[in-house]
CSV table of C-alpha atoms in Angstrom, one decimal:
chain,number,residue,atom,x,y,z
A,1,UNK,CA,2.9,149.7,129.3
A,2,UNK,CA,2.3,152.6,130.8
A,3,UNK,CA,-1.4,153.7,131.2
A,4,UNK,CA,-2.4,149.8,130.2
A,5,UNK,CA,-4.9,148.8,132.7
A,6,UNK,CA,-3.8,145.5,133.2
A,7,UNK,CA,-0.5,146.5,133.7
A,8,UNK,CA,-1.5,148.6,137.0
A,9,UNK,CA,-3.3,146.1,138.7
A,10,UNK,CA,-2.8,143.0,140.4
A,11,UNK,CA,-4.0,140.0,138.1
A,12,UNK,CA,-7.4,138.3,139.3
A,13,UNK,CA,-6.3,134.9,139.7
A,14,UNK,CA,-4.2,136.1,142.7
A,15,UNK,CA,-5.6,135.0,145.5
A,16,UNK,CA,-8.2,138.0,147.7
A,17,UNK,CA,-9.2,138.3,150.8
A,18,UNK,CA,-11.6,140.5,152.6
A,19,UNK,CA,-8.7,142.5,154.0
A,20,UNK,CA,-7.2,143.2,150.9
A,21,UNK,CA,-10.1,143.3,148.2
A,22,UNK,CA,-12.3,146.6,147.7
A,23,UNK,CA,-14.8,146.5,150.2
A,24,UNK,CA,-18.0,147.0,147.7
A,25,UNK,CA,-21.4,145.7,147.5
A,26,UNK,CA,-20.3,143.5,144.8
A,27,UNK,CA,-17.5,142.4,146.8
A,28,UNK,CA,-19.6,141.4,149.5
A,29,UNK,CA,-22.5,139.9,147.5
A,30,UNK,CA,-20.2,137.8,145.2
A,31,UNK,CA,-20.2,134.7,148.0
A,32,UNK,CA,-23.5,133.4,149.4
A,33,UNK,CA,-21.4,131.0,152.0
A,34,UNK,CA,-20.2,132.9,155.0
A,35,UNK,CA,-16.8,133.7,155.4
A,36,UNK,CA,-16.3,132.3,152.3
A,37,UNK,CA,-13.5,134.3,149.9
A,38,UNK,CA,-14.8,136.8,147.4
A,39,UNK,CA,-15.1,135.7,144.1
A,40,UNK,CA,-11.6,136.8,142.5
A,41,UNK,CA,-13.6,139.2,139.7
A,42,UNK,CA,-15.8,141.0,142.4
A,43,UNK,CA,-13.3,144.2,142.8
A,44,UNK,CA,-14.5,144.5,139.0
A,45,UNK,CA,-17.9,144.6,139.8
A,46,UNK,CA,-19.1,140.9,139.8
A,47,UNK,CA,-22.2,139.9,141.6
A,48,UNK,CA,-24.7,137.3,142.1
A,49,UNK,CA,-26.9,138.9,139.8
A,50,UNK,CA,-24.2,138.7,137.1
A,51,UNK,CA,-23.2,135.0,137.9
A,52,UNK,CA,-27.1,134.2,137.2
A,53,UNK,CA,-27.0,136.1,133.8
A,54,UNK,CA,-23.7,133.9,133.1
A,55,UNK,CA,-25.0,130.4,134.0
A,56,UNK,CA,-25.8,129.5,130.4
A,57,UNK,CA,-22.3,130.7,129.3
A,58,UNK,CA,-20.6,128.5,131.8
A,59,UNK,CA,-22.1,125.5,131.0
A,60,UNK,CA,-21.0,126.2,127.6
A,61,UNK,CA,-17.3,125.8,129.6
A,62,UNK,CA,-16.9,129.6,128.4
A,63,UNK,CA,-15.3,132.0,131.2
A,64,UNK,CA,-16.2,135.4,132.6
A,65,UNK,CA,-14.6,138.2,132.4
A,66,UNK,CA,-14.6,142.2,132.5
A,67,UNK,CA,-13.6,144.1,129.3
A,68,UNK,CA,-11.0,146.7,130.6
A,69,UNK,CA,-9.8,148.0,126.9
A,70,UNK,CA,-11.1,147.7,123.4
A,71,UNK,CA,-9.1,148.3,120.8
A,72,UNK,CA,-9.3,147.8,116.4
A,73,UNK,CA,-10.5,144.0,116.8
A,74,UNK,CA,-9.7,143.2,119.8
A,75,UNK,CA,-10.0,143.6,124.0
A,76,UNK,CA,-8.1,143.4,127.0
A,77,UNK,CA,-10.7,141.1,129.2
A,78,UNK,CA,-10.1,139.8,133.1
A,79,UNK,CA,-11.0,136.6,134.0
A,80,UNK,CA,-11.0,134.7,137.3
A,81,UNK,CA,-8.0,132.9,135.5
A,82,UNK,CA,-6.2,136.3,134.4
A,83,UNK,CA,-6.4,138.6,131.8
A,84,UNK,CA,-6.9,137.9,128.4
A,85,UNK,CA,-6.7,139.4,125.1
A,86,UNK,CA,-9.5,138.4,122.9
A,87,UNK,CA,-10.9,138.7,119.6
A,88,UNK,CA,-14.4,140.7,119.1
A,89,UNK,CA,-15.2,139.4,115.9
A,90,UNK,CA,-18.3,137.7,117.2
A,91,UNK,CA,-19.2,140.9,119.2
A,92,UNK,CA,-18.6,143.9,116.6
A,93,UNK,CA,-22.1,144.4,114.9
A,94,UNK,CA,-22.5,147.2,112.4
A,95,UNK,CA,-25.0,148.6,115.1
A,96,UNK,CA,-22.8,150.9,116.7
A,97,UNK,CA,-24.9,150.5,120.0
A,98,UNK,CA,-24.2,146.9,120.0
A,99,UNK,CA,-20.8,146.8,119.6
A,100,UNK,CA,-18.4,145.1,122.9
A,101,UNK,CA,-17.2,148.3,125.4
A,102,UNK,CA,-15.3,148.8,128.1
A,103,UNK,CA,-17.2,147.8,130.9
A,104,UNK,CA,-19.8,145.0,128.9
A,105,UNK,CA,-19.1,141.3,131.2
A,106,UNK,CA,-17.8,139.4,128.3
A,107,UNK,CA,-18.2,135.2,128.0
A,108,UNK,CA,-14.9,134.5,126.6
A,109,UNK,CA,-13.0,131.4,124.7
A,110,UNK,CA,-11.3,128.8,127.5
A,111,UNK,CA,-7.3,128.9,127.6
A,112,UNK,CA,-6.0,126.9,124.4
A,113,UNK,CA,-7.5,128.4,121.2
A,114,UNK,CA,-5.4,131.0,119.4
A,115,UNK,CA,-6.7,133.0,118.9
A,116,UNK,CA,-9.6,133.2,121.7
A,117,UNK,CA,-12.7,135.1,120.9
A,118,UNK,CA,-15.4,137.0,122.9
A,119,UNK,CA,-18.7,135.2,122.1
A,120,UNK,CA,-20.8,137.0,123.5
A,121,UNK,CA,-21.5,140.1,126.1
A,122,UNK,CA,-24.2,140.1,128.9
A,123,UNK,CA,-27.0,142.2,128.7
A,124,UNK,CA,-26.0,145.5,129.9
A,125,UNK,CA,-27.7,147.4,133.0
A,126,UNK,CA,-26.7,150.6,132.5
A,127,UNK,CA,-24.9,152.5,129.2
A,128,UNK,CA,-23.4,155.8,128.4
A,129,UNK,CA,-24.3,156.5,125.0
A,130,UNK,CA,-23.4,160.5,123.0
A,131,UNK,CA,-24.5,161.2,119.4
A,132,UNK,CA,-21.4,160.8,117.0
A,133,UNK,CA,-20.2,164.0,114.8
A,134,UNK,CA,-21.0,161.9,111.8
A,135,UNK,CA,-24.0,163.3,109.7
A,136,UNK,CA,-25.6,159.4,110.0
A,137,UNK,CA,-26.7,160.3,113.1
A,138,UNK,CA,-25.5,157.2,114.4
A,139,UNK,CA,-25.1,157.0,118.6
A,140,UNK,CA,-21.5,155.5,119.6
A,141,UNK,CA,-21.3,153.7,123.6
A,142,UNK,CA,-19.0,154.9,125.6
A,143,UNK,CA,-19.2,152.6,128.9
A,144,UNK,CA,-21.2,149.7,130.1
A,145,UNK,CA,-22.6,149.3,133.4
A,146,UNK,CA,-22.1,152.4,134.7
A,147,UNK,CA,-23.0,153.5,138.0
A,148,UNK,CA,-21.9,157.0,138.2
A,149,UNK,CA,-20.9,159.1,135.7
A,150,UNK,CA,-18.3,161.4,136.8
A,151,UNK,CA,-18.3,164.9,134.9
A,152,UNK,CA,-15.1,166.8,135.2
A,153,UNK,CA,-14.8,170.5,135.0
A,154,UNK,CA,-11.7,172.5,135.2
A,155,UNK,CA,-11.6,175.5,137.0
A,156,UNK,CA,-8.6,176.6,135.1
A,157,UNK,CA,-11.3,178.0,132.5
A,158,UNK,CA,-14.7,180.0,133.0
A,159,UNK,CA,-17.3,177.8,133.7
A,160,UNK,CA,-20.0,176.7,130.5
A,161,UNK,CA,-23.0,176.0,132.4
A,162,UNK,CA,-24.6,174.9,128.8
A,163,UNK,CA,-21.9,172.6,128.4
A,164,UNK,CA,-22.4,170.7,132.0
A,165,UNK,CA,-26.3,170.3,131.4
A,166,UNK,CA,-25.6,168.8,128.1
A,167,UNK,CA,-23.1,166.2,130.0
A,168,UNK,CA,-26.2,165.7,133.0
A,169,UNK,CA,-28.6,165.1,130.6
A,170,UNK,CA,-26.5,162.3,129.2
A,171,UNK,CA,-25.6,160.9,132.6
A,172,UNK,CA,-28.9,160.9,133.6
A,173,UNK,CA,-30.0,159.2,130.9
A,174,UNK,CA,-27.5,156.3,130.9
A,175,UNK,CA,-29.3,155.0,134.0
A,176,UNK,CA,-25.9,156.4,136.4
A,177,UNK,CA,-25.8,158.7,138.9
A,178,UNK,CA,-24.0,161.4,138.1
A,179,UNK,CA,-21.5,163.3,140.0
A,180,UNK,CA,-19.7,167.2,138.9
A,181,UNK,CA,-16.2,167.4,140.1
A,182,UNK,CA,-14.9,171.1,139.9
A,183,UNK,CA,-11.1,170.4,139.2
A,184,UNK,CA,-7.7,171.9,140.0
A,185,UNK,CA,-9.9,173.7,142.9
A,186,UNK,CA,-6.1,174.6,144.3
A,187,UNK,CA,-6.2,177.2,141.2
A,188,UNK,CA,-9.0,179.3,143.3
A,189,UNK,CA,-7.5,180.1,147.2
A,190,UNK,CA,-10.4,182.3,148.5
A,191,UNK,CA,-13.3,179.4,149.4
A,192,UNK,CA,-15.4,182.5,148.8
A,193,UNK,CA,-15.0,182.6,145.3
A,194,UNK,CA,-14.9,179.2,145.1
A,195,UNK,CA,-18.3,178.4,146.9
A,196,UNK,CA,-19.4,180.7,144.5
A,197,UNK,CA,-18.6,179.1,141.7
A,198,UNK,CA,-19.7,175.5,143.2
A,199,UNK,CA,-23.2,177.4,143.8
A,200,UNK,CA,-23.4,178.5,140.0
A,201,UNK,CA,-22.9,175.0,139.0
A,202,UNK,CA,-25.5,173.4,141.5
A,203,UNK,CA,-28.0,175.6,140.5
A,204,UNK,CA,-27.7,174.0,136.8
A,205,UNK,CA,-27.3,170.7,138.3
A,206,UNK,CA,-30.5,170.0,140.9
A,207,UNK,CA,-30.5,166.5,142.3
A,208,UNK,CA,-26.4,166.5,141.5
A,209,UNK,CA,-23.3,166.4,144.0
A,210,UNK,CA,-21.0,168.9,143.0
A,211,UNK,CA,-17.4,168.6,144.6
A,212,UNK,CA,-14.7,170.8,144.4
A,213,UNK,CA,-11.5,168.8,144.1
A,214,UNK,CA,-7.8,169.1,143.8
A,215,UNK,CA,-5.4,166.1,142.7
A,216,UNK,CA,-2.4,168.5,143.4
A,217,UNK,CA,-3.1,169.4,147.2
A,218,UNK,CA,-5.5,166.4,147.8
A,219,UNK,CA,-8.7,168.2,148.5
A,220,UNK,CA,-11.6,166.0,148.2
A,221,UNK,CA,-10.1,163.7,146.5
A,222,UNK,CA,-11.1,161.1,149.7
A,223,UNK,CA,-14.5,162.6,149.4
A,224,UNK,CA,-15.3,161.9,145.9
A,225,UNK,CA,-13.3,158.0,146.8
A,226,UNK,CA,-16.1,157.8,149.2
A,227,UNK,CA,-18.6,158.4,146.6
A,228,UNK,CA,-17.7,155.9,143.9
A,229,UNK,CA,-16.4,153.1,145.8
A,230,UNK,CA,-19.7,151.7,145.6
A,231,UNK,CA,-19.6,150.5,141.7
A,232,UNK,CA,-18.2,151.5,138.5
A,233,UNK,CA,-18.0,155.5,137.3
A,234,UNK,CA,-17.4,156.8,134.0
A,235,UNK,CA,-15.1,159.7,133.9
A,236,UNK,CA,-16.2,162.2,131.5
A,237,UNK,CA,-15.3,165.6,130.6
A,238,UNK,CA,-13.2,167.9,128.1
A,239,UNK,CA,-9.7,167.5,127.0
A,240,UNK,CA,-7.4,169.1,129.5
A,241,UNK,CA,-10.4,169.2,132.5
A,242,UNK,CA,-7.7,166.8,134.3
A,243,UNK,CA,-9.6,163.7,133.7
A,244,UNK,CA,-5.9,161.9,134.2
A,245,UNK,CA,-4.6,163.4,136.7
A,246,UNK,CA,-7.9,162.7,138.5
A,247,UNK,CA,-8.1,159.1,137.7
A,248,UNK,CA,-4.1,158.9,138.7
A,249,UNK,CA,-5.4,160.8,142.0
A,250,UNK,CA,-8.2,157.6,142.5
A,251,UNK,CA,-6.1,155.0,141.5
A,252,UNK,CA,-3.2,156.4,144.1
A,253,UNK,CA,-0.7,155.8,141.2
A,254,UNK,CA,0.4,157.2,137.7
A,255,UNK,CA,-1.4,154.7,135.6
A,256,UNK,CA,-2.5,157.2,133.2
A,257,UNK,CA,-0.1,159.4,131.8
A,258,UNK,CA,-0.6,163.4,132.4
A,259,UNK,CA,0.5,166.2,129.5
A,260,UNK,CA,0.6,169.8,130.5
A,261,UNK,CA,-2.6,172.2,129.0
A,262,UNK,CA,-1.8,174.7,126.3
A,263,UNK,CA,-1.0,178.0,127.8
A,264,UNK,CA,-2.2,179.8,125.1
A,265,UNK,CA,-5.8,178.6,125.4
A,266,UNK,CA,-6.4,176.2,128.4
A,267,UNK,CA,-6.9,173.3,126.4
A,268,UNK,CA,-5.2,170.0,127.0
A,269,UNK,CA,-4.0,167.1,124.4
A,270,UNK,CA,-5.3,164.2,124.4
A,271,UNK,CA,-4.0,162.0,127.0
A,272,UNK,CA,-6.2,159.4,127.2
A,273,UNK,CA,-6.9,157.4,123.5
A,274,UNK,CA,-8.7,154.7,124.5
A,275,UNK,CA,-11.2,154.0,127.3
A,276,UNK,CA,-9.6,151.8,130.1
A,277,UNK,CA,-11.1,150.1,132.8
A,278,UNK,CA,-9.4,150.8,136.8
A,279,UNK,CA,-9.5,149.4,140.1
A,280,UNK,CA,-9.7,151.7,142.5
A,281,UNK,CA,-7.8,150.6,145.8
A,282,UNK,CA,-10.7,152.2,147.8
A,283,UNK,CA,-13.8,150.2,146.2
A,284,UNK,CA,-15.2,150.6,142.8
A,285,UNK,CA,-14.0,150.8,139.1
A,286,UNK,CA,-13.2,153.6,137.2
A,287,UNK,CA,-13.8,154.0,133.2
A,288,UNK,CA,-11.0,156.8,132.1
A,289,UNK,CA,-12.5,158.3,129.2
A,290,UNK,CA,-10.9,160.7,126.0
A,291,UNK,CA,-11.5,164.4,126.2
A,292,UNK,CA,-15.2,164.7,124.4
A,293,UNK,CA,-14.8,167.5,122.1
A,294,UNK,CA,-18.2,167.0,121.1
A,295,UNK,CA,-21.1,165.7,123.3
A,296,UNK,CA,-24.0,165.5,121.0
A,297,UNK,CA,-27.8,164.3,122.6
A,298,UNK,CA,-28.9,160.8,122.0
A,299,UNK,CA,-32.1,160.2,122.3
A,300,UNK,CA,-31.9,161.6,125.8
A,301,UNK,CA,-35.6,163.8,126.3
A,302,UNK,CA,-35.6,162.0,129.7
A,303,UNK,CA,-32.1,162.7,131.0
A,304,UNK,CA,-33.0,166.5,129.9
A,305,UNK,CA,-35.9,166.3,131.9
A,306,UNK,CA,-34.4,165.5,134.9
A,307,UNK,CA,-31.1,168.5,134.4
A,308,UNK,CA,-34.8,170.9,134.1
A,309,UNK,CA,-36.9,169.4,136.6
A,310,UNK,CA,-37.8,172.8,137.6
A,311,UNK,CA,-39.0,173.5,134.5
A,312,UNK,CA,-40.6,170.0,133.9
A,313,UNK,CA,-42.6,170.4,137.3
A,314,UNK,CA,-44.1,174.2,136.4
A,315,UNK,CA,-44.9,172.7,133.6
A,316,UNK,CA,-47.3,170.7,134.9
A,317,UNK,CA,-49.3,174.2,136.0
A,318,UNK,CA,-49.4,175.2,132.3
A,319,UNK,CA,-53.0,175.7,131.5
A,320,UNK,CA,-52.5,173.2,128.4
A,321,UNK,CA,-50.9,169.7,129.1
A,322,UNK,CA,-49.1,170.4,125.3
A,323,UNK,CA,-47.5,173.7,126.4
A,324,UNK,CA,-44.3,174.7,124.7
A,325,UNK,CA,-43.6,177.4,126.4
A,326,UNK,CA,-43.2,180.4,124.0
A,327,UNK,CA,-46.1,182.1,124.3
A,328,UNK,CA,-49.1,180.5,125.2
A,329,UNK,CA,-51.9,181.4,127.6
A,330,UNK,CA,-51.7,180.4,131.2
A,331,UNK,CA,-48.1,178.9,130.9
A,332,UNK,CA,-46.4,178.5,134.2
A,333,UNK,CA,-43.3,178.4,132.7
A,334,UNK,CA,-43.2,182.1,131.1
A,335,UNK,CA,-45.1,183.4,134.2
A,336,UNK,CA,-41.9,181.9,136.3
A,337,UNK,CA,-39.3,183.8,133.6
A,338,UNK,CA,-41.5,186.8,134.3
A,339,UNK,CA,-41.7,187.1,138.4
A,340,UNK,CA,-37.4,186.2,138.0
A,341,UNK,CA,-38.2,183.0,139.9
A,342,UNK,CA,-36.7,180.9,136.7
A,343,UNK,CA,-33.3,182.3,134.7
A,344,UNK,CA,-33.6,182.9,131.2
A,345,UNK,CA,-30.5,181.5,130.5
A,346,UNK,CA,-31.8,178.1,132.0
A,347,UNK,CA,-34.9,178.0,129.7
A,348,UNK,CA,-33.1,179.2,126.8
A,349,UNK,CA,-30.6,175.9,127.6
A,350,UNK,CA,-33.6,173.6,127.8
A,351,UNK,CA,-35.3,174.7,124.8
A,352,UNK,CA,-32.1,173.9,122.9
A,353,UNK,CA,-30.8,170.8,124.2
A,354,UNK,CA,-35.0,169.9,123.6
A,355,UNK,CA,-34.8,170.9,120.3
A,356,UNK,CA,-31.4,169.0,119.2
A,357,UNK,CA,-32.6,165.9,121.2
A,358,UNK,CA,-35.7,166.0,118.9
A,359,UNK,CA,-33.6,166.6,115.8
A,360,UNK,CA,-31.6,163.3,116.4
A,361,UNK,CA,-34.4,161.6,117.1
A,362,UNK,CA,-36.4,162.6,113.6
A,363,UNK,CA,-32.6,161.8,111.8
A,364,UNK,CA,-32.3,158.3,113.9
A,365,UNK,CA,-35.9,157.5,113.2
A,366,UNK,CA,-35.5,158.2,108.9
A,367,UNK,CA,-32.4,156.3,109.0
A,368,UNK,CA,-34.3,153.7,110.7
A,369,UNK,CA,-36.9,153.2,107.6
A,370,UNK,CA,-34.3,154.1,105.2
A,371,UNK,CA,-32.3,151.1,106.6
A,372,UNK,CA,-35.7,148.9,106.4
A,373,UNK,CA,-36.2,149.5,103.2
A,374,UNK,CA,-33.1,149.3,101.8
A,375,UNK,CA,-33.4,145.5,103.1
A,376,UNK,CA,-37.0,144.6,102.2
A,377,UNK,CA,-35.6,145.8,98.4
A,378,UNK,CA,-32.8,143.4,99.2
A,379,UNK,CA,-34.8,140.4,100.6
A,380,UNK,CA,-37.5,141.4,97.3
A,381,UNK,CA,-34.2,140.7,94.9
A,382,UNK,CA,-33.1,137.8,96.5
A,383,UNK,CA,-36.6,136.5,96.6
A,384,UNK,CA,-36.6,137.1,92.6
A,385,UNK,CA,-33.6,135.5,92.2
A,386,UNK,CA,-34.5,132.3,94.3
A,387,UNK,CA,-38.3,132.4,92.1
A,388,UNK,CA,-35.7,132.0,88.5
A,389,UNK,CA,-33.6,129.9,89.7
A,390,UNK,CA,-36.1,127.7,90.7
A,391,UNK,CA,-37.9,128.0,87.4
A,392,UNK,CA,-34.5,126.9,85.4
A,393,UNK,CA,-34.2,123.9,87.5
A,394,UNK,CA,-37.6,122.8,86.3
């Protein structure tokens, strides 16, 4: 099927060699005997570190594998032995957060039962987490293990600076590194304008590589290979920022199926439906995302921080250690928006992202109690119950 990620890709159990397997740390740190072969799942990311977190699965006689798709029930995992479509029954908790994703190193059923199940997922090292649109305030995962998180933005379209902090301040928090691409850079000729417009972006993204790239003419395209070859990215961005045609670009093939944007408005459909898991013929893995109409905060103060570190470090000069910076004495902050040295438009971005992160937080927190109370009332009926029951039996 076209766009299936196990249907792109070569099945693990065939048989790798140095020469032909991505050569990534993982790749390299999955055998402790030299020129011993790489373990078959180490172009997916395996590593020593994750065969230690595994040992008690395997002596359960329960295999290891990647999941590379979720879908209603069920997930598209690859083993050593091949790929493997499992139940998540065991795995789908009504914790959002804890629920199997793409990317989560799965323990999975041996070959026999039907149907298999995934009994459990290792603990993650990294997640990508956005609120949901839902008024419960409830955060939904993304990606697990994620190295980098890849932010695409089209050039087709004027550039929201607001919108690419709010995506940093996510990446930053899931524990990734993440990475802007600028794309269908072909779509600007004079590298004036266009090392203008990378400037713009880098000035809202300190500490961030910013890379202008073009799947149609191949610029930079080996570049931002380079950069991700190292682990597993997330690609993230808006429908129509060319998220496919990107990942198609990676990949060297046309796994992931490309619609044409809406003329009238520069908007694309949405290609992509579910998140799928790639290997990249260069090194690394790549998580294709859905165009995020919404990307709402999650408890993310400390991925905000770091999009504003300018701001966080005048801070630190403010004459009170509690400064919010609206019009307090001796604040640092307002003395920089006053000499020009610190845009307005960057301050008025923090204080907003600040103040939604702080909203979702106060919501996340009462549903918190709510939640607890509704189940010390339930454990206090039950209790009841057990206390006349017991009293009829007597």
């Amino acid at each position: 099927m076209k766009g299936h990620p196990l249907s792109s890709f070569p099945s693990p159990s065939s048989s790798f060699s140095p020469a032909s397997s991505p050569a990534s740390p993982s790749a390299r740190d999955s055998s402790s005997t030299p020129g011993a072969s790489p373990h078959p799942l180490a172009p997916y990311g395996w590593d020593a570190g994750w065969e230690a977190e595994f040992a008690p699965y395997a002596a359960r006689g329960l295999l290891a594998g990647r999941v590379v798709r979720v879908d209603r029930g069920q997930c598209d995992v690859v083993t050593a032995e091949g790929a493997v479509r499992a139940d998540t029954e065991f795995v789908t908790p009504r914790d959002p957060l804890k629920v199997i994703c793409t990317g989560d190193w799965a323990a999975v059923d041996p070959d026999g039962g039907d149907p298999r199940y995934v009994r459990a997922y290792l603990p993650r090292r990294t997640s990508f987490v956005r609120s949901t649109s839902s008024k419960r305030s409830e955060g939904q995962i993304l990606a697990a293990n994620v190295d980098h998180s890849i932010i695409a933005v089209s050039l087709a379209a004027e550039l929201d600076l607001g919108r690419i902090e709010r995506f940093l301040a996510l990446g930053w928090e899931s524990g990734g590194q993440p990475v802007v691409v600028l794309t269908k850079a072909d779509l600007v000729p004079d590298p004036a304008t266009l090392a203008h417009l990378v400037e713009d972006v880098e000035t809202a993204a300190p500490g961030v590589r910013v890379l202008p790239v073009s799947a149609t003419s191949g610029e930079g395209v080996d570049v931002l290979a380079a950069v991700v070859s190292g682990g597993t990215s997330v690609l993230l961005g808006q429908s129509g920022a060319g998220k496919s045609t990107l990942a198609n670009a990676l990949a060297g093939a046309d796994v992931m199926e490309v619609q044409a944007i809406r003329d009238v408005d520069g908007k694309g459909r949405h290609t992509t439906t579910t998140r799928n898991l790639l290997v990249l013929p260069a090194g690394g893995v790549l998580i294709d995302t859905p165009g995020l109409r919404g990307v709402g905060l999650w408890d993310a103060e400390t991925g905000v921080g770091q999009v504003f570190s300018e701001i966080e470090e005048l801070g630190e000069g403010c004459r009170f250690h509690d400064c919010a910076h609206v019009s307090e004495p001796g604040c640092a902050v307002l003395a920089a928006l006053d000499d020009g040295s610190l845009p307005e438009r960057r301050l008025d971005s923090y204080r907003k992202l600040m103040r939604e992160n702080q909203r979702i937080v106060a919501k996340t927190d009462a549903r918190v109690r709510a939640e607890l109370r509704r189940e010390w009332r339930l454990r206090g009926a039950e209790g009841k119950a057990a206390m006349r029951a017991k009293r009829g039996r007597l």
